[in-house]
PDB file of C-alpha atoms and ligand atoms in Angstrom:
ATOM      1  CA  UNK I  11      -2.977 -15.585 -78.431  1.00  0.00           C
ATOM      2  CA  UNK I  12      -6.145 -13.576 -77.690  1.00  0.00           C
ATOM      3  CA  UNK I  13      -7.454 -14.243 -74.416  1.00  0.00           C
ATOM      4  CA  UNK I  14     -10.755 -12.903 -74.683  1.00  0.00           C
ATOM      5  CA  UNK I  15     -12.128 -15.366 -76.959  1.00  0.00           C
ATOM      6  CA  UNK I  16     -10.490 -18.808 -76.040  1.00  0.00           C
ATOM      7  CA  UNK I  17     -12.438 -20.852 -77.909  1.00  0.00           C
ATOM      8  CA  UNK I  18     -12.011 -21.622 -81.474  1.00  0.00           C
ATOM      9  CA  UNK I  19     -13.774 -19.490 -83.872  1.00  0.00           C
ATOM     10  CA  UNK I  20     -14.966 -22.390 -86.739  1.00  0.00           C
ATOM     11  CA  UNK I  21     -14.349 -20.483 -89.960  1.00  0.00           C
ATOM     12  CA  UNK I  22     -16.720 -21.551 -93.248  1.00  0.00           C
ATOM     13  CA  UNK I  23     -14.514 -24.126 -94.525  1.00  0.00           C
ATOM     14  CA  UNK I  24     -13.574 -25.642 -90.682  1.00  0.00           C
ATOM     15  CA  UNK I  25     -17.387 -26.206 -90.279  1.00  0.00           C
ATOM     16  CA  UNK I  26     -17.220 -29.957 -90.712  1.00  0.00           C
ATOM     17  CA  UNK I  27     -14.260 -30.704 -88.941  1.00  0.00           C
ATOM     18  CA  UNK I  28     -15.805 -28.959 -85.745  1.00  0.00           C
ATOM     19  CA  UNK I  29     -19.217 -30.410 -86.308  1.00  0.00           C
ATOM     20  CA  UNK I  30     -17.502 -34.887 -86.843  1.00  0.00           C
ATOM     21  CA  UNK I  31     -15.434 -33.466 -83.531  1.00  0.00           C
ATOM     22  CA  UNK I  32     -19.027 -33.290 -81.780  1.00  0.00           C
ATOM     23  CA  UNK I  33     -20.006 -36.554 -82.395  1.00  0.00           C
ATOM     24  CA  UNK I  34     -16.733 -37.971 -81.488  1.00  0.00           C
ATOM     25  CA  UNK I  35     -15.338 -38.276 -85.305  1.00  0.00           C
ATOM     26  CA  UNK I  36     -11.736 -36.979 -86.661  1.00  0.00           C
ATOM     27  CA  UNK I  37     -12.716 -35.234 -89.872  1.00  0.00           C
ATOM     28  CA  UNK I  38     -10.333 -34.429 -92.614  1.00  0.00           C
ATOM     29  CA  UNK I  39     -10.424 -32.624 -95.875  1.00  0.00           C
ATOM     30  CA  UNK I  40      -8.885 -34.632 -99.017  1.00  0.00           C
ATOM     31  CA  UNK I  41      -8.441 -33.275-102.275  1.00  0.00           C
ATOM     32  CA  UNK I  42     -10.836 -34.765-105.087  1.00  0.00           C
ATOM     33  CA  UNK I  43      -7.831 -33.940-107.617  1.00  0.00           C
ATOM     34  CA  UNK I  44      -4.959 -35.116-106.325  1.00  0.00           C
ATOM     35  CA  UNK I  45      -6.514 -37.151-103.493  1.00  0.00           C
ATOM     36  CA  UNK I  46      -4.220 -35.894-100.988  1.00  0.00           C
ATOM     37  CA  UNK I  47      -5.710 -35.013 -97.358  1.00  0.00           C
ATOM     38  CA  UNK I  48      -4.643 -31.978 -95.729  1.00  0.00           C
ATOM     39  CA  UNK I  49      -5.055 -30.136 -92.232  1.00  0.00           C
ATOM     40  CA  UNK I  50      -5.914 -27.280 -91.451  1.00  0.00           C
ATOM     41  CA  UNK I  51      -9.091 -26.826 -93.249  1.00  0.00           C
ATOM     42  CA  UNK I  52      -8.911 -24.133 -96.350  1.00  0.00           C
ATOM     43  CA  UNK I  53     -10.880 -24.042 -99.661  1.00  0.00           C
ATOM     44  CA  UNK I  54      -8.128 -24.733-102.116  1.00  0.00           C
ATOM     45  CA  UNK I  55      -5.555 -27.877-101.711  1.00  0.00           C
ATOM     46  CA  UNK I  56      -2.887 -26.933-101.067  1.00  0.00           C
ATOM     47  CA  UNK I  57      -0.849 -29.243-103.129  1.00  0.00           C
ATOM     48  CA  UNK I  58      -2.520 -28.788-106.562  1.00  0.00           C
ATOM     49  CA  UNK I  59      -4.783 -25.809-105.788  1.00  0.00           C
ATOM     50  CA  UNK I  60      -8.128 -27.520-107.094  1.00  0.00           C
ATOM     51  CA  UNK I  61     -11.110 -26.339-104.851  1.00  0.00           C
ATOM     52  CA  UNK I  62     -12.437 -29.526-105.468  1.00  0.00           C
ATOM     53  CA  UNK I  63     -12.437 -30.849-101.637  1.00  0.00           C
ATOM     54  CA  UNK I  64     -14.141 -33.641 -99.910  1.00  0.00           C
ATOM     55  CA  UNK I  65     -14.005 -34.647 -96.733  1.00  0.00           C
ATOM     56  CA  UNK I  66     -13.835 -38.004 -94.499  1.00  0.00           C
ATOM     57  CA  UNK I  67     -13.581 -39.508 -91.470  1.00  0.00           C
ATOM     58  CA  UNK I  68      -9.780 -40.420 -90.308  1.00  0.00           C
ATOM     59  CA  UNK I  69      -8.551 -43.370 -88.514  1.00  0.00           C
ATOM     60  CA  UNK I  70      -7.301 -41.277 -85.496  1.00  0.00           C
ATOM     61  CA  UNK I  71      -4.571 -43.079 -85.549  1.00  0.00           C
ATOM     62  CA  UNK I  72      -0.505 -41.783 -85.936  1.00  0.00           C
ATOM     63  CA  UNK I  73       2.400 -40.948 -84.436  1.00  0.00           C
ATOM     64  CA  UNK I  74       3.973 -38.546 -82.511  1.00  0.00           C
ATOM     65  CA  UNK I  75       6.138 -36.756 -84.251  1.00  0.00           C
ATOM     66  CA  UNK I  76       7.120 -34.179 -81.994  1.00  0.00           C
ATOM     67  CA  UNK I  77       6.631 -32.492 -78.838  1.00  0.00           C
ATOM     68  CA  UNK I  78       6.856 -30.250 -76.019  1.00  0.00           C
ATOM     69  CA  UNK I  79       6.571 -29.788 -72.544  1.00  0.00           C
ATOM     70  CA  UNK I  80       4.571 -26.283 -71.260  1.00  0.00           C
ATOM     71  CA  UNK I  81       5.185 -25.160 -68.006  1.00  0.00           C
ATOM     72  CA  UNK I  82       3.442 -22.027 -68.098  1.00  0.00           C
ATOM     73  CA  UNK I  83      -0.185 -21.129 -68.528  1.00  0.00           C
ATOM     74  CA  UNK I  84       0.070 -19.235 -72.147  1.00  0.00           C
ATOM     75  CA  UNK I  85      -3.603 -18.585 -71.581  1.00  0.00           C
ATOM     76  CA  UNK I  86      -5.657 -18.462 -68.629  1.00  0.00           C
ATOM     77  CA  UNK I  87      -8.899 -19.623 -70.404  1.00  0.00           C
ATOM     78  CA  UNK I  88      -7.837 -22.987 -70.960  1.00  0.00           C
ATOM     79  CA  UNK I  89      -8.183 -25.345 -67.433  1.00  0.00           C
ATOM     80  CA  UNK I  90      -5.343 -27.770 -68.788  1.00  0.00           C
ATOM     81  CA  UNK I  91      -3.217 -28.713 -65.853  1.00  0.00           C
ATOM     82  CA  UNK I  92       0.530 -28.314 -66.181  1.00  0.00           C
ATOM     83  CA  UNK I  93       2.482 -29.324 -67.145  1.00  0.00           C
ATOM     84  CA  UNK I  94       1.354 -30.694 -70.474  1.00  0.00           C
ATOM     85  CA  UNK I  95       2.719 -31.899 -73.736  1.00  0.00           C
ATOM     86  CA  UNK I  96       2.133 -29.832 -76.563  1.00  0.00           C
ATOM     87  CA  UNK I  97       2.277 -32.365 -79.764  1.00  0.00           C
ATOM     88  CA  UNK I  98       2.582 -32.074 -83.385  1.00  0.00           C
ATOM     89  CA  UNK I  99       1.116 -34.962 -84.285  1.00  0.00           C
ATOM     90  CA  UNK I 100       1.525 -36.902 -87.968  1.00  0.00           C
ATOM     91  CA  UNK I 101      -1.898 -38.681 -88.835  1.00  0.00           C
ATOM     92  CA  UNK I 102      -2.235 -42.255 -90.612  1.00  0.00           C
ATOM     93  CA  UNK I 103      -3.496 -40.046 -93.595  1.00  0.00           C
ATOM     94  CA  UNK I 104      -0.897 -37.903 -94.132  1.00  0.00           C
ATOM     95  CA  UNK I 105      -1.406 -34.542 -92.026  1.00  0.00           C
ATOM     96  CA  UNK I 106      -0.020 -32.960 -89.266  1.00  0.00           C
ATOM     97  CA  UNK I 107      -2.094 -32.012 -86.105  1.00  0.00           C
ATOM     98  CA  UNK I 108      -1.304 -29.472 -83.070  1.00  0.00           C
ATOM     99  CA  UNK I 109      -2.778 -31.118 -79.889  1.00  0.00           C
ATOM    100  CA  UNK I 110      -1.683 -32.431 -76.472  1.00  0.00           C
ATOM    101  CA  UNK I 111      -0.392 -36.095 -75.382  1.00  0.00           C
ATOM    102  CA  UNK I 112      -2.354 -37.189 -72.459  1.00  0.00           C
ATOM    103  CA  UNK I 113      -1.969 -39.786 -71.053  1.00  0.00           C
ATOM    104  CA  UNK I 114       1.726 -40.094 -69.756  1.00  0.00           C
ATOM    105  CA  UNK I 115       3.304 -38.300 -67.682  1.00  0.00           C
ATOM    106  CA  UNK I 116       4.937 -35.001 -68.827  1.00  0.00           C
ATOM    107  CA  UNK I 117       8.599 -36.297 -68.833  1.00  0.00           C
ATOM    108  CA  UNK I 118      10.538 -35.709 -71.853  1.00  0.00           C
ATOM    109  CA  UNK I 119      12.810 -38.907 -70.576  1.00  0.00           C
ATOM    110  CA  UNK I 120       8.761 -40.722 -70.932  1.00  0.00           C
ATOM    111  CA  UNK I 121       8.261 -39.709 -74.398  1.00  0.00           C
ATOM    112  CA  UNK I 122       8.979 -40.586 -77.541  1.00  0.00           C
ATOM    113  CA  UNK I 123       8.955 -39.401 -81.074  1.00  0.00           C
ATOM    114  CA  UNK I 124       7.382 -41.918 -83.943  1.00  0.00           C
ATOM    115  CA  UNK I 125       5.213 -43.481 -80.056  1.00  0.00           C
ATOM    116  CA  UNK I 126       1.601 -45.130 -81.976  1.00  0.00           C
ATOM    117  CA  UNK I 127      -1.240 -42.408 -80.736  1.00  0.00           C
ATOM    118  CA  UNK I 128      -4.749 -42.613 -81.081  1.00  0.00           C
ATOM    119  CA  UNK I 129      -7.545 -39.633 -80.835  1.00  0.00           C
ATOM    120  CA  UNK I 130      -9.192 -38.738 -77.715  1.00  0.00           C
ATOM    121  CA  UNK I 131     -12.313 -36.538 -78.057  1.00  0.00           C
ATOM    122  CA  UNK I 132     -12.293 -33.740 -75.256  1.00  0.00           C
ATOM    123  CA  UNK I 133     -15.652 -31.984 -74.653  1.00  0.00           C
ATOM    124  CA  UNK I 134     -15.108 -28.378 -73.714  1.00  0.00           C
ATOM    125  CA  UNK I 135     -18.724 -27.057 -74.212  1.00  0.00           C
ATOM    126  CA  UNK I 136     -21.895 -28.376 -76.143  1.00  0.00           C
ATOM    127  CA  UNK I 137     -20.459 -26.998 -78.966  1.00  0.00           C
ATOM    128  CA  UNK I 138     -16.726 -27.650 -78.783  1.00  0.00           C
ATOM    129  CA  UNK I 139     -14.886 -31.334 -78.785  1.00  0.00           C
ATOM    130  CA  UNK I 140     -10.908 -31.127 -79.374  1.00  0.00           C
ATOM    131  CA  UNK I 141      -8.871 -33.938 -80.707  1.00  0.00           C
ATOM    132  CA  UNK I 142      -6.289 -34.972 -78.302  1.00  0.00           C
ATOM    133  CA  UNK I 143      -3.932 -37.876 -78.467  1.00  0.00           C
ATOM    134  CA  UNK I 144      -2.546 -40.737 -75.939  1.00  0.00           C
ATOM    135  CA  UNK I 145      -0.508 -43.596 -76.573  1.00  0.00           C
ATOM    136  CA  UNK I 146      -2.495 -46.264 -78.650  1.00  0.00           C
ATOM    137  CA  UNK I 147      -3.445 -48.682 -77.139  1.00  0.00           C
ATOM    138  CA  UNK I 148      -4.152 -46.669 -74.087  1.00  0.00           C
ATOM    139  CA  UNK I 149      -0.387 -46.776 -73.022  1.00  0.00           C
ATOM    140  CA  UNK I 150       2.137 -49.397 -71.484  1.00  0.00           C
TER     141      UNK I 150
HETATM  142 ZN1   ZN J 215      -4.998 -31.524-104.756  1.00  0.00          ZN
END
């Protein structure tokens, strides 16, 4: 990972997911064709290959569907305290999401795959939200 730019760098076709993350909104694009949504952002689906994409606004709701405890700063930029759980995360709609699991405490004995998680918007800077996750329902 480059550590001299830390921060995301929105490409064309990430533009509106960045922008619904700044007003507190999990944007996904969806296929017109085929209807299917997909993450990360691109300009052709990626299951039929039509460039006909839409997006919307997703639940922020899914499940955990796996994860992993970091111990170790992999870059200095980011003021996440460890440790931290690193989680793929599978979305109501379909897609899978990198993020973290805050929220509970970073015991893999705590945590469980297929646990209900809803988004959590994380301002970094005015122009940088990220979508993190934590149990839904705010946790047990
Ligand atoms: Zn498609």
């Amino acid at each position: 990972m480059d550590i001299l730019r830390p921060l995301p760098q929105p490409t064309p076709e990430a533009k509106p997911y960045w922008d619904g993350l700044r007003e507190d909104k999990l944007m996904l694009p969806r296929c017109r064709q085929c209807r299917r949504a997909f993450f990360y952002p691109r300009v052709l689906c990626p299951f039929c290959h039509a460039s006909d994409i839409e997006w919307f606004q997703a639940s922020g709701r899914g499940r955990l569907y796996s994860f992993e405890i970091l111990h170790q700063q992999f870059n200095r930029a980011f003021k996440v305290k460890l440790p931290c759980v690193l989680a793929m995360v599978e979305l109501e709609e379909g897609p899978r999401l990198l993020s973290n699991l805050v929220g509970v405490e970073p015991d893999p004995a705590k945590i469980r795959c297929d646990t209900p998680v809803e988004v959590v918007f994380e301002k970094l800077t005015d122009e940088l939200t990220l979508p993190l996750f934590r149990p839904a329902g705010g946790g047990r």
